mmCIF file with all atom_site columns, C-alpha atoms in Angstrom:
data_model
loop_
_atom_site.group_PDB
_atom_site.id
_atom_site.type_symbol
_atom_site.label_atom_id
_atom_site.label_alt_id
_atom_site.label_comp_id
_atom_site.label_asym_id
_atom_site.label_entity_id
_atom_site.label_seq_id
_atom_site.pdbx_PDB_ins_code
_atom_site.Cartn_x
_atom_site.Cartn_y
_atom_site.Cartn_z
_atom_site.occupancy
_atom_site.B_iso_or_equiv
_atom_site.pdbx_formal_charge
_atom_site.auth_seq_id
_atom_site.auth_comp_id
_atom_site.auth_asym_id
_atom_site.auth_atom_id
_atom_site.pdbx_PDB_model_num
ATOM 1   C CA . MET A 1 1   ? -44.232 106.639 220.712 1.00 93.00 ? 1   MET A CA 1
ATOM 2   C CA . LEU A 1 2   ? -41.765 103.861 221.342 1.00 97.00 ? 2   LEU A CA 1
ATOM 3   C CA . GLU A 1 3   ? -43.026 100.912 223.133 1.00 98.00 ? 3   GLU A CA 1
ATOM 4   C CA . LEU A 1 4   ? -41.159 97.219  224.485 1.00 98.00 ? 4   LEU A CA 1
ATOM 5   C CA . ARG A 1 5   ? -43.069 94.841  225.966 1.00 98.00 ? 5   ARG A CA 1
ATOM 6   C CA . GLU A 1 6   ? -41.614 91.871  227.433 1.00 98.00 ? 6   GLU A CA 1
ATOM 7   C CA . ILE A 1 7   ? -38.389 91.723  224.731 1.00 98.00 ? 7   ILE A CA 1
ATOM 8   C CA . HIS A 1 8   ? -37.028 88.191  225.585 1.00 98.00 ? 8   HIS A CA 1
ATOM 9   C CA . LYS A 1 9   ? -33.753 87.232  223.815 1.00 97.00 ? 9   LYS A CA 1
ATOM 10  C CA . GLN A 1 10  ? -30.900 84.698  224.378 1.00 94.00 ? 10  GLN A CA 1
ATOM 11  C CA . TRP A 1 11  ? -27.479 84.611  223.501 1.00 90.00 ? 11  TRP A CA 1
ATOM 12  C CA . GLN A 1 12  ? -25.643 81.832  223.566 1.00 87.00 ? 12  GLN A CA 1
ATOM 13  C CA . GLN A 1 13  ? -27.851 79.487  224.950 1.00 85.00 ? 13  GLN A CA 1
ATOM 14  C CA . ARG A 1 14  ? -28.169 82.131  228.065 1.00 89.00 ? 14  ARG A CA 1
ATOM 15  C CA . PRO A 1 15  ? -30.940 84.802  228.588 1.00 93.00 ? 15  PRO A CA 1
ATOM 16  C CA . LEU A 1 16  ? -29.439 88.006  227.413 1.00 95.00 ? 16  LEU A CA 1
ATOM 17  C CA . LEU A 1 17  ? -32.910 89.658  227.829 1.00 97.00 ? 17  LEU A CA 1
ATOM 18  C CA . ARG A 1 18  ? -34.881 89.036  230.392 1.00 97.00 ? 18  ARG A CA 1
ATOM 19  C CA . GLY A 1 19  ? -38.521 90.810  229.716 1.00 97.00 ? 19  GLY A CA 1
ATOM 20  C CA . VAL A 1 20  ? -36.598 94.259  228.271 1.00 98.00 ? 20  VAL A CA 1
ATOM 21  C CA . GLY A 1 21  ? -40.008 97.069  229.237 1.00 97.00 ? 21  GLY A CA 1
ATOM 22  C CA . LEU A 1 22  ? -39.320 100.351 228.207 1.00 97.00 ? 22  LEU A CA 1
ATOM 23  C CA . ARG A 1 23  ? -41.219 103.490 227.078 1.00 97.00 ? 23  ARG A CA 1
ATOM 24  C CA . VAL A 1 24  ? -39.803 106.861 224.954 1.00 97.00 ? 24  VAL A CA 1
ATOM 25  C CA . ALA A 1 25  ? -42.424 109.553 224.218 1.00 94.00 ? 25  ALA A CA 1
ATOM 26  C CA . ALA A 1 26  ? -42.310 111.739 220.761 1.00 91.00 ? 26  ALA A CA 1
ATOM 27  C CA . GLY A 1 27  ? -39.458 114.196 221.209 1.00 89.00 ? 27  GLY A CA 1
ATOM 28  C CA . GLU A 1 28  ? -38.334 112.879 224.190 1.00 92.00 ? 28  GLU A CA 1
ATOM 29  C CA . THR A 1 29  ? -34.336 111.289 224.646 1.00 94.00 ? 29  THR A CA 1
ATOM 30  C CA . VAL A 1 30  ? -33.159 107.634 226.943 1.00 96.00 ? 30  VAL A CA 1
ATOM 31  C CA . ALA A 1 31  ? -30.183 106.793 227.361 1.00 97.00 ? 31  ALA A CA 1
ATOM 32  C CA . LEU A 1 32  ? -28.625 103.058 228.038 1.00 97.00 ? 32  LEU A CA 1
ATOM 33  C CA . LEU A 1 33  ? -25.840 102.334 229.964 1.00 96.00 ? 33  LEU A CA 1
ATOM 34  C CA . GLY A 1 34  ? -24.600 99.008  230.478 1.00 93.00 ? 34  GLY A CA 1
ATOM 35  C CA . ALA A 1 35  ? -21.543 97.168  229.836 1.00 91.00 ? 35  ALA A CA 1
ATOM 36  C CA . SER A 1 36  ? -20.069 95.488  226.931 1.00 89.00 ? 36  SER A CA 1
ATOM 37  C CA . GLY A 1 37  ? -21.811 92.366  225.797 1.00 90.00 ? 37  GLY A CA 1
ATOM 38  C CA . SER A 1 38  ? -25.222 93.293  228.105 1.00 93.00 ? 38  SER A CA 1
ATOM 39  C CA . GLY A 1 39  ? -27.388 93.075  225.252 1.00 94.00 ? 39  GLY A CA 1
ATOM 40  C CA . LYS A 1 40  ? -27.244 96.950  224.791 1.00 94.00 ? 40  LYS A CA 1
ATOM 41  C CA . SER A 1 41  ? -27.085 96.925  221.033 1.00 91.00 ? 41  SER A CA 1
ATOM 42  C CA . THR A 1 42  ? -29.015 93.527  220.491 1.00 95.00 ? 42  THR A CA 1
ATOM 43  C CA . LEU A 1 43  ? -31.718 95.294  222.114 1.00 96.00 ? 43  LEU A CA 1
ATOM 44  C CA . LEU A 1 44  ? -31.707 98.295  219.147 1.00 95.00 ? 44  LEU A CA 1
ATOM 45  C CA . LYS A 1 45  ? -31.554 96.118  216.621 1.00 95.00 ? 45  LYS A CA 1
ATOM 46  C CA . ILE A 1 46  ? -34.978 94.403  217.515 1.00 97.00 ? 46  ILE A CA 1
ATOM 47  C CA . ILE A 1 47  ? -36.035 98.248  217.690 1.00 97.00 ? 47  ILE A CA 1
ATOM 48  C CA . ALA A 1 48  ? -34.884 98.400  214.315 1.00 95.00 ? 48  ALA A CA 1
ATOM 49  C CA . GLY A 1 49  ? -35.873 95.378  212.934 1.00 96.00 ? 49  GLY A CA 1
ATOM 50  C CA . LEU A 1 50  ? -32.300 93.572  212.395 1.00 94.00 ? 50  LEU A CA 1
ATOM 51  C CA . ASP A 1 51  ? -32.708 91.333  214.582 1.00 96.00 ? 51  ASP A CA 1
ATOM 52  C CA . GLU A 1 52  ? -36.480 89.160  215.740 1.00 95.00 ? 52  GLU A CA 1
ATOM 53  C CA . PRO A 1 53  ? -37.012 88.654  219.995 1.00 97.00 ? 53  PRO A CA 1
ATOM 54  C CA . GLU A 1 54  ? -37.343 85.299  221.073 1.00 97.00 ? 54  GLU A CA 1
ATOM 55  C CA . SER A 1 55  ? -40.967 87.222  222.904 1.00 97.00 ? 55  SER A CA 1
ATOM 56  C CA . GLY A 1 56  ? -42.209 89.980  223.756 1.00 98.00 ? 56  GLY A CA 1
ATOM 57  C CA . THR A 1 57  ? -43.054 92.577  221.177 1.00 98.00 ? 57  THR A CA 1
ATOM 58  C CA . VAL A 1 58  ? -42.341 96.169  219.834 1.00 98.00 ? 58  VAL A CA 1
ATOM 59  C CA . TRP A 1 59  ? -45.219 99.389  219.168 1.00 98.00 ? 59  TRP A CA 1
ATOM 60  C CA . CYS A 1 60  ? -44.505 102.624 217.763 1.00 97.00 ? 60  CYS A CA 1
ATOM 61  C CA . ASP A 1 61  ? -47.325 104.941 218.428 1.00 94.00 ? 61  ASP A CA 1
ATOM 62  C CA . GLY A 1 62  ? -49.976 102.278 218.869 1.00 95.00 ? 62  GLY A CA 1
ATOM 63  C CA . GLN A 1 63  ? -49.203 99.839  216.176 1.00 97.00 ? 63  GLN A CA 1
ATOM 64  C CA . ASP A 1 64  ? -47.374 96.375  216.486 1.00 98.00 ? 64  ASP A CA 1
ATOM 65  C CA . VAL A 1 65  ? -44.289 96.740  214.882 1.00 98.00 ? 65  VAL A CA 1
ATOM 66  C CA . THR A 1 66  ? -42.636 93.111  216.288 1.00 98.00 ? 66  THR A CA 1
ATOM 67  C CA . ARG A 1 67  ? -42.873 91.509  212.711 1.00 96.00 ? 67  ARG A CA 1
ATOM 68  C CA . TRP A 1 68  ? -42.645 94.416  210.226 1.00 96.00 ? 68  TRP A CA 1
ATOM 69  C CA . PRO A 1 69  ? -39.280 94.545  207.767 1.00 93.00 ? 69  PRO A CA 1
ATOM 70  C CA . PRO A 1 70  ? -36.630 97.202  209.026 1.00 90.00 ? 70  PRO A CA 1
ATOM 71  C CA . GLU A 1 71  ? -38.369 100.230 206.138 1.00 83.00 ? 71  GLU A CA 1
ATOM 72  C CA . GLN A 1 72  ? -41.467 99.796  206.895 1.00 90.00 ? 72  GLN A CA 1
ATOM 73  C CA . ARG A 1 73  ? -40.636 100.344 210.633 1.00 92.00 ? 73  ARG A CA 1
ATOM 74  C CA . ARG A 1 74  ? -39.420 104.425 209.131 1.00 90.00 ? 74  ARG A CA 1
ATOM 75  C CA . PHE A 1 75  ? -36.819 104.130 212.435 1.00 93.00 ? 75  PHE A CA 1
ATOM 76  C CA . ALA A 1 76  ? -33.009 105.282 212.067 1.00 90.00 ? 76  ALA A CA 1
ATOM 77  C CA . LEU A 1 77  ? -30.235 103.505 213.276 1.00 88.00 ? 77  LEU A CA 1
ATOM 78  C CA . MET A 1 78  ? -27.029 105.304 213.685 1.00 85.00 ? 78  MET A CA 1
ATOM 79  C CA . PHE A 1 79  ? -23.239 103.747 214.505 1.00 77.00 ? 79  PHE A CA 1
ATOM 80  C CA . GLN A 1 80  ? -20.655 104.605 215.688 1.00 72.00 ? 80  GLN A CA 1
ATOM 81  C CA . ASP A 1 81  ? -19.175 104.152 212.424 1.00 72.00 ? 81  ASP A CA 1
ATOM 82  C CA . PHE A 1 82  ? -20.899 106.538 211.037 1.00 70.00 ? 82  PHE A CA 1
ATOM 83  C CA . ALA A 1 83  ? -21.515 103.840 208.251 1.00 81.00 ? 83  ALA A CA 1
ATOM 84  C CA . LEU A 1 84  ? -21.532 105.859 205.410 1.00 90.00 ? 84  LEU A CA 1
ATOM 85  C CA . PHE A 1 85  ? -21.571 104.833 201.480 1.00 91.00 ? 85  PHE A CA 1
ATOM 86  C CA . PRO A 1 86  ? -17.572 105.799 199.909 1.00 91.00 ? 86  PRO A CA 1
ATOM 87  C CA . HIS A 1 87  ? -18.579 105.504 196.832 1.00 93.00 ? 87  HIS A CA 1
ATOM 88  C CA . LEU A 1 88  ? -21.394 108.292 196.663 1.00 94.00 ? 88  LEU A CA 1
ATOM 89  C CA . ASP A 1 89  ? -20.599 111.511 197.798 1.00 96.00 ? 89  ASP A CA 1
ATOM 90  C CA . VAL A 1 90  ? -22.089 113.598 200.018 1.00 97.00 ? 90  VAL A CA 1
ATOM 91  C CA . GLN A 1 91  ? -25.030 115.123 198.952 1.00 97.00 ? 91  GLN A CA 1
ATOM 92  C CA . ASP A 1 92  ? -26.189 110.943 197.496 1.00 96.00 ? 92  ASP A CA 1
ATOM 93  C CA . ASN A 1 93  ? -25.467 109.559 200.227 1.00 95.00 ? 93  ASN A CA 1
ATOM 94  C CA . VAL A 1 94  ? -28.208 111.895 202.324 1.00 96.00 ? 94  VAL A CA 1
ATOM 95  C CA . ALA A 1 95  ? -30.605 110.877 199.219 1.00 95.00 ? 95  ALA A CA 1
ATOM 96  C CA . PHE A 1 96  ? -30.197 107.220 200.055 1.00 92.00 ? 96  PHE A CA 1
ATOM 97  C CA . GLY A 1 97  ? -33.186 106.854 201.964 1.00 86.00 ? 97  GLY A CA 1
ATOM 98  C CA . LEU A 1 98  ? -35.046 108.760 199.829 1.00 90.00 ? 98  LEU A CA 1
ATOM 99  C CA . VAL A 1 99  ? -33.980 107.061 196.492 1.00 88.00 ? 99  VAL A CA 1
ATOM 100 C CA . GLU A 1 100 ? -34.900 103.955 198.912 1.00 83.00 ? 100 GLU A CA 1
ATOM 101 C CA . GLN A 1 101 ? -38.222 105.010 199.416 1.00 82.00 ? 101 GLN A CA 1
ATOM 102 C CA . ARG A 1 102 ? -39.112 105.684 195.548 1.00 82.00 ? 102 ARG A CA 1
ATOM 103 C CA . ARG A 1 103 ? -38.483 109.264 194.934 1.00 86.00 ? 103 ARG A CA 1
ATOM 104 C CA . GLY A 1 104 ? -37.120 111.049 192.309 1.00 89.00 ? 104 GLY A CA 1
ATOM 105 C CA . ARG A 1 105 ? -33.736 110.751 191.892 1.00 89.00 ? 105 ARG A CA 1
ATOM 106 C CA . ARG A 1 106 ? -33.930 114.477 191.449 1.00 92.00 ? 106 ARG A CA 1
ATOM 107 C CA . GLN A 1 107 ? -36.688 115.356 194.254 1.00 94.00 ? 107 GLN A CA 1
ATOM 108 C CA . SER A 1 108 ? -34.084 113.487 196.563 1.00 95.00 ? 108 SER A CA 1
ATOM 109 C CA . ARG A 1 109 ? -30.482 115.214 195.463 1.00 95.00 ? 109 ARG A CA 1
ATOM 110 C CA . ASP A 1 110 ? -33.143 118.713 196.199 1.00 95.00 ? 110 ASP A CA 1
ATOM 111 C CA . GLU A 1 111 ? -33.854 117.728 199.495 1.00 95.00 ? 111 GLU A CA 1
ATOM 112 C CA . ALA A 1 112 ? -30.806 115.983 200.541 1.00 96.00 ? 112 ALA A CA 1
ATOM 113 C CA . ARG A 1 113 ? -28.800 119.659 199.331 1.00 95.00 ? 113 ARG A CA 1
ATOM 114 C CA . ALA A 1 114 ? -31.507 121.598 201.689 1.00 93.00 ? 114 ALA A CA 1
ATOM 115 C CA . MET A 1 115 ? -30.654 119.822 204.199 1.00 90.00 ? 115 MET A CA 1
ATOM 116 C CA . LEU A 1 116 ? -27.456 119.305 204.143 1.00 93.00 ? 116 LEU A CA 1
ATOM 117 C CA . GLU A 1 117 ? -27.741 124.076 203.899 1.00 90.00 ? 117 GLU A CA 1
ATOM 118 C CA . ARG A 1 118 ? -29.297 123.671 207.544 1.00 83.00 ? 118 ARG A CA 1
ATOM 119 C CA . PHE A 1 119 ? -26.105 121.467 208.539 1.00 82.00 ? 119 PHE A CA 1
ATOM 120 C CA . GLY A 1 120 ? -23.490 124.616 207.530 1.00 86.00 ? 120 GLY A CA 1
ATOM 121 C CA . LEU A 1 121 ? -22.164 121.203 204.791 1.00 92.00 ? 121 LEU A CA 1
ATOM 122 C CA . ALA A 1 122 ? -23.883 122.024 201.555 1.00 94.00 ? 122 ALA A CA 1
ATOM 123 C CA . SER A 1 123 ? -19.958 123.631 200.129 1.00 96.00 ? 123 SER A CA 1
ATOM 124 C CA . HIS A 1 124 ? -19.414 119.467 200.729 1.00 96.00 ? 124 HIS A CA 1
ATOM 125 C CA . ALA A 1 125 ? -22.352 118.156 198.812 1.00 96.00 ? 125 ALA A CA 1
ATOM 126 C CA . ARG A 1 126 ? -20.216 116.548 195.621 1.00 96.00 ? 126 ARG A CA 1
ATOM 127 C CA . SER A 1 127 ? -16.861 115.935 198.101 1.00 97.00 ? 127 SER A CA 1
ATOM 128 C CA . ARG A 1 128 ? -15.749 112.580 199.103 1.00 95.00 ? 128 ARG A CA 1
ATOM 129 C CA . THR A 1 129 ? -17.016 110.885 202.642 1.00 93.00 ? 129 THR A CA 1
ATOM 130 C CA . TRP A 1 130 ? -13.715 109.893 202.992 1.00 91.00 ? 130 TRP A CA 1
ATOM 131 C CA . THR A 1 131 ? -11.965 113.822 202.493 1.00 94.00 ? 131 THR A CA 1
ATOM 132 C CA . LEU A 1 132 ? -14.513 115.221 205.543 1.00 93.00 ? 132 LEU A CA 1
ATOM 133 C CA . SER A 1 133 ? -13.449 115.083 209.475 1.00 90.00 ? 133 SER A CA 1
ATOM 134 C CA . GLY A 1 134 ? -15.143 112.706 211.829 1.00 84.00 ? 134 GLY A CA 1
ATOM 135 C CA . GLY A 1 135 ? -17.621 115.672 212.732 1.00 84.00 ? 135 GLY A CA 1
ATOM 136 C CA . GLU A 1 136 ? -18.674 116.753 209.561 1.00 89.00 ? 136 GLU A CA 1
ATOM 137 C CA . GLN A 1 137 ? -18.869 112.439 208.227 1.00 90.00 ? 137 GLN A CA 1
ATOM 138 C CA . GLN A 1 138 ? -21.165 112.545 211.937 1.00 83.00 ? 138 GLN A CA 1
ATOM 139 C CA . ARG A 1 139 ? -23.608 115.134 210.878 1.00 86.00 ? 139 ARG A CA 1
ATOM 140 C CA . VAL A 1 140 ? -23.874 113.582 207.107 1.00 91.00 ? 140 VAL A CA 1
ATOM 141 C CA . ALA A 1 141 ? -25.082 110.881 209.291 1.00 88.00 ? 141 ALA A CA 1
ATOM 142 C CA . LEU A 1 142 ? -26.994 112.643 210.924 1.00 84.00 ? 142 LEU A CA 1
ATOM 143 C CA . ALA A 1 143 ? -28.186 114.382 207.904 1.00 88.00 ? 143 ALA A CA 1
ATOM 144 C CA . ARG A 1 144 ? -28.868 111.062 205.914 1.00 90.00 ? 144 ARG A CA 1
ATOM 145 C CA . ALA A 1 145 ? -30.800 109.893 209.147 1.00 86.00 ? 145 ALA A CA 1
ATOM 146 C CA . LEU A 1 146 ? -33.064 112.510 209.898 1.00 84.00 ? 146 LEU A CA 1
ATOM 147 C CA . ILE A 1 147 ? -33.959 113.143 205.632 1.00 88.00 ? 147 ILE A CA 1
ATOM 148 C CA . THR A 1 148 ? -36.722 110.433 206.070 1.00 86.00 ? 148 THR A CA 1
ATOM 149 C CA . ARG A 1 149 ? -38.219 111.477 208.645 1.00 85.00 ? 149 ARG A CA 1
ATOM 150 C CA . PRO A 1 150 ? -38.252 108.677 210.833 1.00 90.00 ? 150 PRO A CA 1
ATOM 151 C CA . ARG A 1 151 ? -40.348 108.203 213.809 1.00 92.00 ? 151 ARG A CA 1
ATOM 152 C CA . VAL A 1 152 ? -37.806 106.959 215.946 1.00 95.00 ? 152 VAL A CA 1
ATOM 153 C CA . LEU A 1 153 ? -33.670 107.371 215.668 1.00 94.00 ? 153 LEU A CA 1
ATOM 154 C CA . LEU A 1 154 ? -31.569 104.773 217.559 1.00 95.00 ? 154 LEU A CA 1
ATOM 155 C CA . LEU A 1 155 ? -27.724 105.854 218.402 1.00 92.00 ? 155 LEU A CA 1
ATOM 156 C CA . ASP A 1 156 ? -25.706 103.570 218.396 1.00 90.00 ? 156 ASP A CA 1
ATOM 157 C CA . GLU A 1 157 ? -22.358 104.731 220.299 1.00 86.00 ? 157 GLU A CA 1
ATOM 158 C CA . PRO A 1 158 ? -22.205 107.667 217.915 1.00 81.00 ? 158 PRO A CA 1
ATOM 159 C CA . PHE A 1 159 ? -19.560 110.024 219.905 1.00 78.00 ? 159 PHE A CA 1
ATOM 160 C CA . SER A 1 160 ? -17.372 107.130 220.596 1.00 75.00 ? 160 SER A CA 1
ATOM 161 C CA . ALA A 1 161 ? -15.165 107.727 218.059 1.00 68.00 ? 161 ALA A CA 1
ATOM 162 C CA . LEU A 1 162 ? -14.705 112.151 217.923 1.00 72.00 ? 162 LEU A CA 1
ATOM 163 C CA . ASP A 1 163 ? -12.553 113.913 220.609 1.00 77.00 ? 163 ASP A CA 1
ATOM 164 C CA . ALA A 1 164 ? -14.349 115.629 223.971 1.00 80.00 ? 164 ALA A CA 1
ATOM 165 C CA . ASP A 1 165 ? -14.204 119.000 222.008 1.00 80.00 ? 165 ASP A CA 1
ATOM 166 C CA . LEU A 1 166 ? -16.772 118.197 218.984 1.00 75.00 ? 166 LEU A CA 1
ATOM 167 C CA . ARG A 1 167 ? -18.596 115.265 221.475 1.00 79.00 ? 167 ARG A CA 1
ATOM 168 C CA . GLU A 1 168 ? -19.779 118.025 223.090 1.00 83.00 ? 168 GLU A CA 1
ATOM 169 C CA . GLN A 1 169 ? -20.893 119.748 220.246 1.00 80.00 ? 169 GLN A CA 1
ATOM 170 C CA . LEU A 1 170 ? -22.953 117.226 218.820 1.00 78.00 ? 170 LEU A CA 1
ATOM 171 C CA . ARG A 1 171 ? -24.291 116.716 221.678 1.00 84.00 ? 171 ARG A CA 1
ATOM 172 C CA . ARG A 1 172 ? -26.357 119.953 221.534 1.00 84.00 ? 172 ARG A CA 1
ATOM 173 C CA . GLU A 1 173 ? -26.500 119.538 217.796 1.00 81.00 ? 173 GLU A CA 1
ATOM 174 C CA . PHE A 1 174 ? -28.213 116.002 217.862 1.00 80.00 ? 174 PHE A CA 1
ATOM 175 C CA . LEU A 1 175 ? -30.561 117.113 221.276 1.00 86.00 ? 175 LEU A CA 1
ATOM 176 C CA . LEU A 1 176 ? -32.059 120.440 219.347 1.00 85.00 ? 176 LEU A CA 1
ATOM 177 C CA . ARG A 1 177 ? -32.735 118.039 215.595 1.00 81.00 ? 177 ARG A CA 1
ATOM 178 C CA . ILE A 1 178 ? -34.228 115.472 217.639 1.00 84.00 ? 178 ILE A CA 1
ATOM 179 C CA . ASN A 1 179 ? -36.475 118.179 219.493 1.00 84.00 ? 179 ASN A CA 1
ATOM 180 C CA . GLU A 1 180 ? -37.201 119.863 215.954 1.00 83.00 ? 180 GLU A CA 1
ATOM 181 C CA . ALA A 1 181 ? -38.348 116.646 214.230 1.00 83.00 ? 181 ALA A CA 1
ATOM 182 C CA . GLY A 1 182 ? -40.098 115.456 217.452 1.00 87.00 ? 182 GLY A CA 1
ATOM 183 C CA . MET A 1 183 ? -38.921 111.751 217.053 1.00 90.00 ? 183 MET A CA 1
ATOM 184 C CA . ALA A 1 184 ? -38.730 109.576 220.056 1.00 94.00 ? 184 ALA A CA 1
ATOM 185 C CA . ALA A 1 185 ? -35.061 108.349 220.580 1.00 95.00 ? 185 ALA A CA 1
ATOM 186 C CA . VAL A 1 186 ? -32.711 105.801 222.727 1.00 96.00 ? 186 VAL A CA 1
ATOM 187 C CA . LEU A 1 187 ? -29.196 106.493 223.286 1.00 95.00 ? 187 LEU A CA 1
ATOM 188 C CA . VAL A 1 188 ? -26.745 103.593 223.929 1.00 94.00 ? 188 VAL A CA 1
ATOM 189 C CA . THR A 1 189 ? -23.783 104.714 225.581 1.00 92.00 ? 189 THR A CA 1
ATOM 190 C CA . HIS A 1 190 ? -21.035 103.772 228.284 1.00 87.00 ? 190 HIS A CA 1
ATOM 191 C CA . ASP A 1 191 ? -20.424 107.386 229.016 1.00 87.00 ? 191 ASP A CA 1
ATOM 192 C CA . GLU A 1 192 ? -22.924 108.759 231.817 1.00 90.00 ? 192 GLU A CA 1
ATOM 193 C CA . ALA A 1 193 ? -22.089 112.066 231.422 1.00 88.00 ? 193 ALA A CA 1
ATOM 194 C CA . GLU A 1 194 ? -23.123 111.986 227.757 1.00 88.00 ? 194 GLU A CA 1
ATOM 195 C CA . ALA A 1 195 ? -26.211 110.216 229.000 1.00 92.00 ? 195 ALA A CA 1
ATOM 196 C CA . ARG A 1 196 ? -27.143 113.143 231.986 1.00 92.00 ? 196 ARG A CA 1
ATOM 197 C CA . ALA A 1 197 ? -26.477 115.743 228.664 1.00 89.00 ? 197 ALA A CA 1
ATOM 198 C CA . MET A 1 198 ? -28.688 114.258 226.781 1.00 90.00 ? 198 MET A CA 1
ATOM 199 C CA . ALA A 1 199 ? -31.284 112.126 228.288 1.00 93.00 ? 199 ALA A CA 1
ATOM 200 C CA . ARG A 1 200 ? -34.349 112.779 229.881 1.00 89.00 ? 200 ARG A CA 1
ATOM 201 C CA . HIS A 1 201 ? -33.902 109.198 232.089 1.00 95.00 ? 201 HIS A CA 1
ATOM 202 C CA . ALA A 1 202 ? -32.107 106.454 231.527 1.00 97.00 ? 202 ALA A CA 1
ATOM 203 C CA . TRP A 1 203 ? -31.571 102.754 232.687 1.00 97.00 ? 203 TRP A CA 1
ATOM 204 C CA . ARG A 1 204 ? -28.741 100.758 233.025 1.00 97.00 ? 204 ARG A CA 1
ATOM 205 C CA . LEU A 1 205 ? -28.994 97.120  230.997 1.00 96.00 ? 205 LEU A CA 1
ATOM 206 C CA . GLN A 1 206 ? -27.508 94.352  233.571 1.00 95.00 ? 206 GLN A CA 1
ATOM 207 C CA . ASP A 1 207 ? -27.962 90.965  233.800 1.00 94.00 ? 207 ASP A CA 1
ATOM 208 C CA . GLY A 1 208 ? -30.938 91.181  231.170 1.00 96.00 ? 208 GLY A CA 1
ATOM 209 C CA . LEU A 1 209 ? -33.308 93.527  233.139 1.00 96.00 ? 209 LEU A CA 1
ATOM 210 C CA . LEU A 1 210 ? -33.022 97.389  233.025 1.00 96.00 ? 210 LEU A CA 1
ATOM 211 C CA . GLN A 1 211 ? -32.484 98.888  235.997 1.00 96.00 ? 211 GLN A CA 1
ATOM 212 C CA . PRO A 1 212 ? -33.596 102.848 236.413 1.00 95.00 ? 212 PRO A CA 1
ATOM 213 C CA . LEU A 1 213 ? -30.715 105.422 236.889 1.00 94.00 ? 213 LEU A CA 1
ATOM 214 C CA . TRP A 1 214 ? -32.795 108.771 237.140 1.00 91.00 ? 214 TRP A CA 1
#
């Protein structure tokens, strides 16, 4: 369970988040919609530990993680540009999080190859990421996020750079993986159709407050 309690944040001396509260159960995906600059990405960064609230707390599985550094939270954050490492091949991109957790390099690579097999990407294990299609790169990014078994998955406009058919295909795949892993997921999107396809509940962030949509 991910829970936000009374999150406040200012930006350029104006309130950006005004007492935001949210609960996301394990295995559940919720969507956040709102105009550009409304604070959606800032809220994701606060959840991930990349930014700090001025007040309020972030909880996960009954623990207050507000002051925990990102690496201790076991959350995964995916951006729309995939954020893959161009100097690493596909296998080592997926293995990166395990290496950061001080797993042995050989074991990390073995687990990465197994994850790539599940995603139908085993034949690309030694390829450079820039040689892959947009959909393949997004699958690599998801595999890298999931291999560390995160408690929470945070998705910031993950499909916006892809064509319509590929977006629909990847939405289904992401939901399957999220449900398999039993993690809480928060999707930031401008696309209400995408939110309806993926999320059980959705809120619009407006004037610093979350307004329920469904």
